[in-house]
Amino acid sequence: MKLELRFFASLREVLRISQEAIEVPDSIKTVSQLRAHLIRRGGVWAEALAEGKPLRCALDQIMVDANAVLTDGAEVAFFPPVTGG
């Protein structure tokens, strides 16, 4: 399955990438599984996307939870929670 990934804010800075087109195995079906797949890259990927770190995700520009099902050609965006005042 082909996906377009986008990374925002501090994630973009740590990973030194704002977007990436990737192909993932057919076994990757949810946002949670995609995150685990990216963590397996190790290094800064494992640190930035580590389980337990709060991250927000959007699938085709709609906010979703970790159980959202991926589709071929989807855009998946990861970003840290935003606070403001």
Tab-separated table of N, CA, C and O in Angstrom:
chain	number	residue	atom	x	y	z
A	1	MET	N	0.847	-1.164	0.000
A	1	MET	CA	0.000	0.000	0.000
A	1	MET	C	0.901	1.239	0.000
A	1	MET	O	1.868	1.317	0.753
A	2	LYS	N	0.556	2.209	-0.819
A	2	LYS	CA	1.303	3.464	-0.888
A	2	LYS	C	0.617	4.508	-0.020
A	2	LYS	O	-0.603	4.626	-0.030
A	3	LEU	N	1.428	5.245	0.736
A	3	LEU	CA	0.925	6.292	1.618
A	3	LEU	C	1.768	7.543	1.460
A	3	LEU	O	2.961	7.465	1.162
A	4	GLU	N	1.156	8.676	1.698
A	4	GLU	CA	1.866	9.947	1.741
A	4	GLU	C	1.887	10.388	3.204
A	4	GLU	O	0.835	10.593	3.801
A	5	LEU	N	3.069	10.480	3.779
A	5	LEU	CA	3.212	10.878	5.181
A	5	LEU	C	3.569	12.346	5.268
A	5	LEU	O	4.322	12.866	4.442
A	6	ARG	N	3.053	12.996	6.300
A	6	ARG	CA	3.379	14.398	6.583
A	6	ARG	C	3.697	14.503	8.074
A	6	ARG	O	3.030	13.893	8.906
A	7	PHE	N	4.713	15.294	8.383
A	7	PHE	CA	5.148	15.501	9.760
A	7	PHE	C	5.177	16.993	10.041
A	7	PHE	O	5.689	17.772	9.226
A	8	PHE	N	4.654	17.394	11.201
A	8	PHE	CA	4.522	18.807	11.526
A	8	PHE	C	5.205	19.167	12.838
A	8	PHE	O	5.434	18.304	13.692
A	9	ALA	N	5.490	20.448	12.974
A	9	ALA	CA	6.014	21.056	14.204
A	9	ALA	C	7.293	20.355	14.675
A	9	ALA	O	8.196	20.139	13.877
A	10	SER	N	7.357	20.012	15.947
A	10	SER	CA	8.585	19.438	16.504
A	10	SER	C	8.937	18.092	15.870
A	10	SER	O	10.112	17.745	15.764
A	11	LEU	N	7.951	17.350	15.406
A	11	LEU	CA	8.248	16.085	14.720
A	11	LEU	C	9.053	16.345	13.448
A	11	LEU	O	10.016	15.642	13.153
A	12	ARG	N	8.640	17.339	12.709
A	12	ARG	CA	9.351	17.695	11.480
A	12	ARG	C	10.793	18.074	11.790
A	12	ARG	O	11.714	17.686	11.087
A	13	GLU	N	10.981	18.812	12.867
A	13	GLU	CA	12.325	19.239	13.251
A	13	GLU	C	13.196	18.061	13.675
A	13	GLU	O	14.352	17.958	13.265
A	14	VAL	N	12.661	17.177	14.489
A	14	VAL	CA	13.431	16.030	14.977
A	14	VAL	C	13.739	15.047	13.851
A	14	VAL	O	14.865	14.557	13.727
A	15	LEU	N	12.746	14.763	13.009
A	15	LEU	CA	12.918	13.787	11.936
A	15	LEU	C	13.645	14.368	10.724
A	15	LEU	O	14.112	13.638	9.855
A	16	ARG	N	13.685	15.702	10.664
A	16	ARG	CA	14.316	16.418	9.543
A	16	ARG	C	13.682	16.063	8.207
A	16	ARG	O	14.361	15.913	7.195
A	17	ILE	N	12.366	15.911	8.261
A	17	ILE	CA	11.604	15.602	7.050
A	17	ILE	C	10.179	16.110	7.264
A	17	ILE	O	9.634	16.002	8.353
A	18	SER	N	9.615	16.695	6.236
A	18	SER	CA	8.242	17.181	6.373
A	18	SER	C	7.237	16.268	5.670
A	18	SER	O	6.074	16.233	6.045
A	19	GLN	N	7.703	15.539	4.664
A	19	GLN	CA	6.797	14.615	3.986
A	19	GLN	C	7.601	13.492	3.349
A	19	GLN	O	8.794	13.630	3.084
A	20	GLU	N	6.915	12.392	3.131
A	20	GLU	CA	7.562	11.222	2.553
A	20	GLU	C	6.500	10.333	1.923
A	20	GLU	O	5.451	10.094	2.514
A	21	ALA	N	6.767	9.860	0.730
A	21	ALA	CA	5.915	8.865	0.089
A	21	ALA	C	6.543	7.507	0.375
A	21	ALA	O	7.733	7.309	0.120
A	22	ILE	N	5.753	6.605	0.950
A	22	ILE	CA	6.292	5.280	1.271
A	22	ILE	C	5.333	4.197	0.806
A	22	ILE	O	4.145	4.455	0.564
A	23	GLU	N	5.868	3.011	0.705
A	23	GLU	CA	5.052	1.836	0.460
A	23	GLU	C	5.223	0.935	1.665
A	23	GLU	O	6.347	0.660	2.088
A	24	VAL	N	4.112	0.518	2.254
A	24	VAL	CA	4.154	-0.333	3.444
A	24	VAL	C	3.591	-1.710	3.110
A	24	VAL	O	2.797	-1.854	2.179
A	25	PRO	N	3.988	-2.723	3.876
A	25	PRO	CA	3.450	-4.073	3.650
A	25	PRO	C	1.928	-4.109	3.838
A	25	PRO	O	1.366	-3.287	4.569
A	26	ASP	N	1.299	-5.046	3.190
A	26	ASP	CA	-0.160	-5.194	3.300
A	26	ASP	C	-0.616	-5.482	4.719
A	26	ASP	O	-1.784	-5.291	5.053
A	27	SER	N	0.298	-5.944	5.570
A	27	SER	CA	-0.059	-6.242	6.961
A	27	SER	C	-0.304	-4.968	7.781
A	27	SER	O	-0.886	-5.019	8.850
A	28	ILE	N	0.136	-3.812	7.281
A	28	ILE	CA	-0.086	-2.528	7.964
A	28	ILE	C	-1.469	-2.036	7.570
A	28	ILE	O	-1.693	-1.623	6.436
A	29	LYS	N	-2.395	-2.076	8.521
A	29	LYS	CA	-3.785	-1.743	8.205
A	29	LYS	C	-4.323	-0.522	8.952
A	29	LYS	O	-5.319	0.051	8.532
A	30	THR	N	-3.694	-0.141	10.063
A	30	THR	CA	-4.204	0.973	10.873
A	30	THR	C	-3.105	2.005	11.115
A	30	THR	O	-1.914	1.729	10.917
A	31	VAL	N	-3.510	3.163	11.577
A	31	VAL	CA	-2.557	4.211	11.933
A	31	VAL	C	-1.602	3.711	13.021
A	31	VAL	O	-0.404	3.961	12.967
A	32	SER	N	-2.117	2.976	13.979
A	32	SER	CA	-1.281	2.428	15.053
A	32	SER	C	-0.206	1.498	14.493
A	32	SER	O	0.961	1.554	14.896
A	33	GLN	N	-0.578	0.642	13.573
A	33	GLN	CA	0.387	-0.272	12.964
A	33	GLN	C	1.410	0.490	12.123
A	33	GLN	O	2.581	0.123	12.083
A	34	LEU	N	0.968	1.556	11.466
A	34	LEU	CA	1.900	2.393	10.711
A	34	LEU	C	2.905	3.042	11.649
A	34	LEU	O	4.114	3.056	11.370
A	35	ARG	N	2.434	3.559	12.754
A	35	ARG	CA	3.329	4.175	13.732
A	35	ARG	C	4.367	3.157	14.221
A	35	ARG	O	5.550	3.459	14.271
A	36	ALA	N	3.933	1.948	14.537
A	36	ALA	CA	4.854	0.896	14.983
A	36	ALA	C	5.863	0.570	13.881
A	36	ALA	O	7.049	0.350	14.156
A	37	HIS	N	5.409	0.554	12.644
A	37	HIS	CA	6.284	0.293	11.499
A	37	HIS	C	7.369	1.371	11.403
A	37	HIS	O	8.541	1.055	11.189
A	38	LEU	N	6.979	2.618	11.579
A	38	LEU	CA	7.942	3.720	11.516
A	38	LEU	C	8.904	3.684	12.705
A	38	LEU	O	10.092	3.985	12.553
A	39	ILE	N	8.422	3.312	13.873
A	39	ILE	CA	9.273	3.190	15.064
A	39	ILE	C	10.375	2.164	14.821
A	39	ILE	O	11.518	2.359	15.254
A	40	ARG	N	10.058	1.115	14.095
A	40	ARG	CA	11.058	0.073	13.815
A	40	ARG	C	12.218	0.573	12.961
A	40	ARG	O	13.235	-0.105	12.839
A	41	ARG	N	12.109	1.754	12.408
A	41	ARG	CA	13.240	2.337	11.685
A	41	ARG	C	14.394	2.637	12.653
A	41	ARG	O	15.528	2.765	12.248
A	42	GLY	N	14.052	2.779	13.921
A	42	GLY	CA	15.062	3.035	14.948
A	42	GLY	C	15.493	4.496	14.999
A	42	GLY	O	14.906	5.361	14.360
A	43	GLY	N	16.528	4.750	15.788
A	43	GLY	CA	17.098	6.094	15.903
A	43	GLY	C	16.083	7.146	16.286
A	43	GLY	O	15.258	6.938	17.178
A	44	VAL	N	16.133	8.284	15.581
A	44	VAL	CA	15.228	9.391	15.895
A	44	VAL	C	13.775	9.023	15.645
A	44	VAL	O	12.882	9.567	16.282
A	45	TRP	N	13.535	8.084	14.726
A	45	TRP	CA	12.160	7.643	14.462
A	45	TRP	C	11.574	6.971	15.695
A	45	TRP	O	10.448	7.261	16.092
A	46	ALA	N	12.345	6.080	16.291
A	46	ALA	CA	11.880	5.372	17.485
A	46	ALA	C	11.664	6.345	18.633
A	46	ALA	O	10.709	6.213	19.401
A	47	GLU	N	12.523	7.321	18.744
A	47	GLU	CA	12.421	8.303	19.826
A	47	GLU	C	11.238	9.247	19.613
A	47	GLU	O	10.436	9.477	20.518
A	48	ALA	N	11.098	9.787	18.427
A	48	ALA	CA	10.061	10.785	18.149
A	48	ALA	C	8.650	10.205	18.165
A	48	ALA	O	7.702	10.876	18.571
A	49	LEU	N	8.517	8.955	17.711
A	49	LEU	CA	7.192	8.347	17.586
A	49	LEU	C	6.897	7.315	18.666
A	49	LEU	O	5.901	6.597	18.591
A	50	ALA	N	7.736	7.232	19.683
A	50	ALA	CA	7.629	6.210	20.727
A	50	ALA	C	6.210	6.106	21.290
A	50	ALA	O	5.520	7.112	21.460
A	51	GLU	N	5.822	4.862	21.551
A	51	GLU	CA	4.533	4.628	22.205
A	51	GLU	C	4.531	5.378	23.533
A	51	GLU	O	5.539	5.450	24.217
A	52	GLY	N	3.421	5.947	23.891
A	52	GLY	CA	3.328	6.700	25.129
A	52	GLY	C	3.525	8.195	24.915
A	52	GLY	O	3.091	8.997	25.727
A	53	LYS	N	4.195	8.563	23.808
A	53	LYS	CA	4.321	9.984	23.493
A	53	LYS	C	3.016	10.439	22.864
A	53	LYS	O	2.492	9.785	21.966
A	54	PRO	N	2.486	11.551	23.330
A	54	PRO	CA	1.226	12.017	22.747
A	54	PRO	C	1.444	12.525	21.325
A	54	PRO	O	2.307	13.359	21.083
A	55	LEU	N	0.699	11.969	20.394
A	55	LEU	CA	0.732	12.395	19.002
A	55	LEU	C	-0.689	12.480	18.477
A	55	LEU	O	-1.546	11.684	18.850
A	56	ARG	N	-0.919	13.431	17.629
A	56	ARG	CA	-2.202	13.534	16.940
A	56	ARG	C	-1.999	13.006	15.533
A	56	ARG	O	-0.900	13.103	14.977
A	57	CYS	N	-3.044	12.458	14.950
A	57	CYS	CA	-2.968	11.915	13.599
A	57	CYS	C	-4.176	12.368	12.796
A	57	CYS	O	-5.278	12.470	13.327
A	58	ALA	N	-3.920	12.608	11.533
A	58	ALA	CA	-5.007	12.909	10.602
A	58	ALA	C	-4.877	11.967	9.416
A	58	ALA	O	-3.768	11.680	8.960
A	59	LEU	N	-6.000	11.487	8.955
A	59	LEU	CA	-6.057	10.618	7.787
A	59	LEU	C	-6.857	11.362	6.729
A	59	LEU	O	-8.028	11.687	6.955
A	60	ASP	N	-6.206	11.675	5.627
A	60	ASP	CA	-6.833	12.476	4.572
A	60	ASP	C	-7.463	13.743	5.144
A	60	ASP	O	-8.605	14.082	4.849
A	61	GLN	N	-6.707	14.399	6.012
A	61	GLN	CA	-7.031	15.696	6.615
A	61	GLN	C	-8.223	15.660	7.569
A	61	GLN	O	-8.844	16.687	7.842
A	62	ILE	N	-8.517	14.489	8.106
A	62	ILE	CA	-9.554	14.348	9.127
A	62	ILE	C	-8.906	13.736	10.357
A	62	ILE	O	-8.229	12.706	10.264
A	63	MET	N	-9.104	14.350	11.513
A	63	MET	CA	-8.524	13.829	12.750
A	63	MET	C	-9.072	12.435	13.030
A	63	MET	O	-10.277	12.202	12.912
A	64	VAL	N	-8.158	11.519	13.372
A	64	VAL	CA	-8.549	10.131	13.625
A	64	VAL	C	-7.817	9.605	14.849
A	64	VAL	O	-6.841	10.193	15.311
A	65	ASP	N	-8.280	8.463	15.360
A	65	ASP	CA	-7.553	7.811	16.446
A	65	ASP	C	-6.647	6.734	15.853
A	65	ASP	O	-6.612	6.518	14.641
A	66	ALA	N	-5.931	6.056	16.709
A	66	ALA	CA	-4.924	5.076	16.282
A	66	ALA	C	-5.513	3.874	15.570
A	66	ALA	O	-4.809	3.164	14.856
A	67	ASN	N	-6.810	3.633	15.744
A	67	ASN	CA	-7.444	2.469	15.120
A	67	ASN	C	-7.994	2.748	13.720
A	67	ASN	O	-8.580	1.861	13.109
A	68	ALA	N	-7.801	3.961	13.234
A	68	ALA	CA	-8.311	4.312	11.902
A	68	ALA	C	-7.667	3.417	10.846
A	68	ALA	O	-6.467	3.149	10.884
A	69	VAL	N	-8.480	2.974	9.918
A	69	VAL	CA	-8.029	2.054	8.871
A	69	VAL	C	-7.450	2.845	7.698
A	69	VAL	O	-8.059	3.803	7.206
A	70	LEU	N	-6.264	2.424	7.268
A	70	LEU	CA	-5.573	3.064	6.152
A	70	LEU	C	-6.112	2.551	4.819
A	70	LEU	O	-6.564	1.410	4.726
A	71	THR	N	-6.028	3.405	3.803
A	71	THR	CA	-6.389	3.004	2.450
A	71	THR	C	-5.251	3.381	1.514
A	71	THR	O	-4.497	4.328	1.785
A	72	ASP	N	-5.121	2.659	0.434
A	72	ASP	CA	-4.068	2.926	-0.533
A	72	ASP	C	-4.167	4.367	-1.031
A	72	ASP	O	-5.250	4.851	-1.358
A	73	GLY	N	-3.037	5.052	-1.039
A	73	GLY	CA	-2.988	6.426	-1.510
A	73	GLY	C	-3.352	7.462	-0.470
A	73	GLY	O	-3.372	8.660	-0.765
A	74	ALA	N	-3.622	7.047	0.752
A	74	ALA	CA	-4.040	7.980	1.806
A	74	ALA	C	-2.890	8.889	2.236
A	74	ALA	O	-1.722	8.538	2.133
A	75	GLU	N	-3.274	10.046	2.742
A	75	GLU	CA	-2.325	10.961	3.374
A	75	GLU	C	-2.473	10.799	4.883
A	75	GLU	O	-3.573	10.893	5.416
A	76	VAL	N	-1.357	10.534	5.549
A	76	VAL	CA	-1.356	10.371	7.006
A	76	VAL	C	-0.441	11.452	7.580
A	76	VAL	O	0.723	11.533	7.218
A	77	ALA	N	-0.993	12.271	8.456
A	77	ALA	CA	-0.228	13.352	9.068
A	77	ALA	C	-0.054	13.064	10.566
A	77	ALA	O	-0.997	12.643	11.231
A	78	PHE	N	1.157	13.304	11.038
A	78	PHE	CA	1.478	13.151	12.456
A	78	PHE	C	1.925	14.502	12.986
A	78	PHE	O	2.728	15.180	12.345
A	79	PHE	N	1.425	14.865	14.173
A	79	PHE	CA	1.894	16.089	14.791
A	79	PHE	C	1.671	16.025	16.295
A	79	PHE	O	0.782	15.319	16.765
A	80	PRO	N	2.505	16.761	17.035
A	80	PRO	CA	2.333	16.765	18.487
A	80	PRO	C	1.087	17.549	18.870
A	80	PRO	O	0.620	18.379	18.084
A	81	PRO	N	0.554	17.279	20.051
A	81	PRO	CA	-0.603	18.066	20.506
A	81	PRO	C	-0.224	19.543	20.576
A	81	PRO	O	0.919	19.882	20.868
A	82	VAL	N	-1.172	20.378	20.291
A	82	VAL	CA	-0.917	21.824	20.275
A	82	VAL	C	-1.575	22.445	21.494
A	82	VAL	O	-2.713	22.145	21.822
A	83	THR	N	-0.813	23.282	22.166
A	83	THR	CA	-1.397	24.064	23.256
A	83	THR	C	-1.309	25.520	22.861
A	83	THR	O	-0.494	25.902	22.035
A	84	GLY	N	-2.122	26.282	23.429
A	84	GLY	CA	-2.110	27.697	23.076
A	84	GLY	C	-2.735	28.541	24.150
A	84	GLY	O	-3.230	28.035	25.149
A	85	GLY	N	-2.709	29.782	23.910
A	85	GLY	CA	-3.286	30.668	24.896
A	85	GLY	C	-3.511	32.017	24.367
A	85	GLY	O	-3.288	32.376	23.286
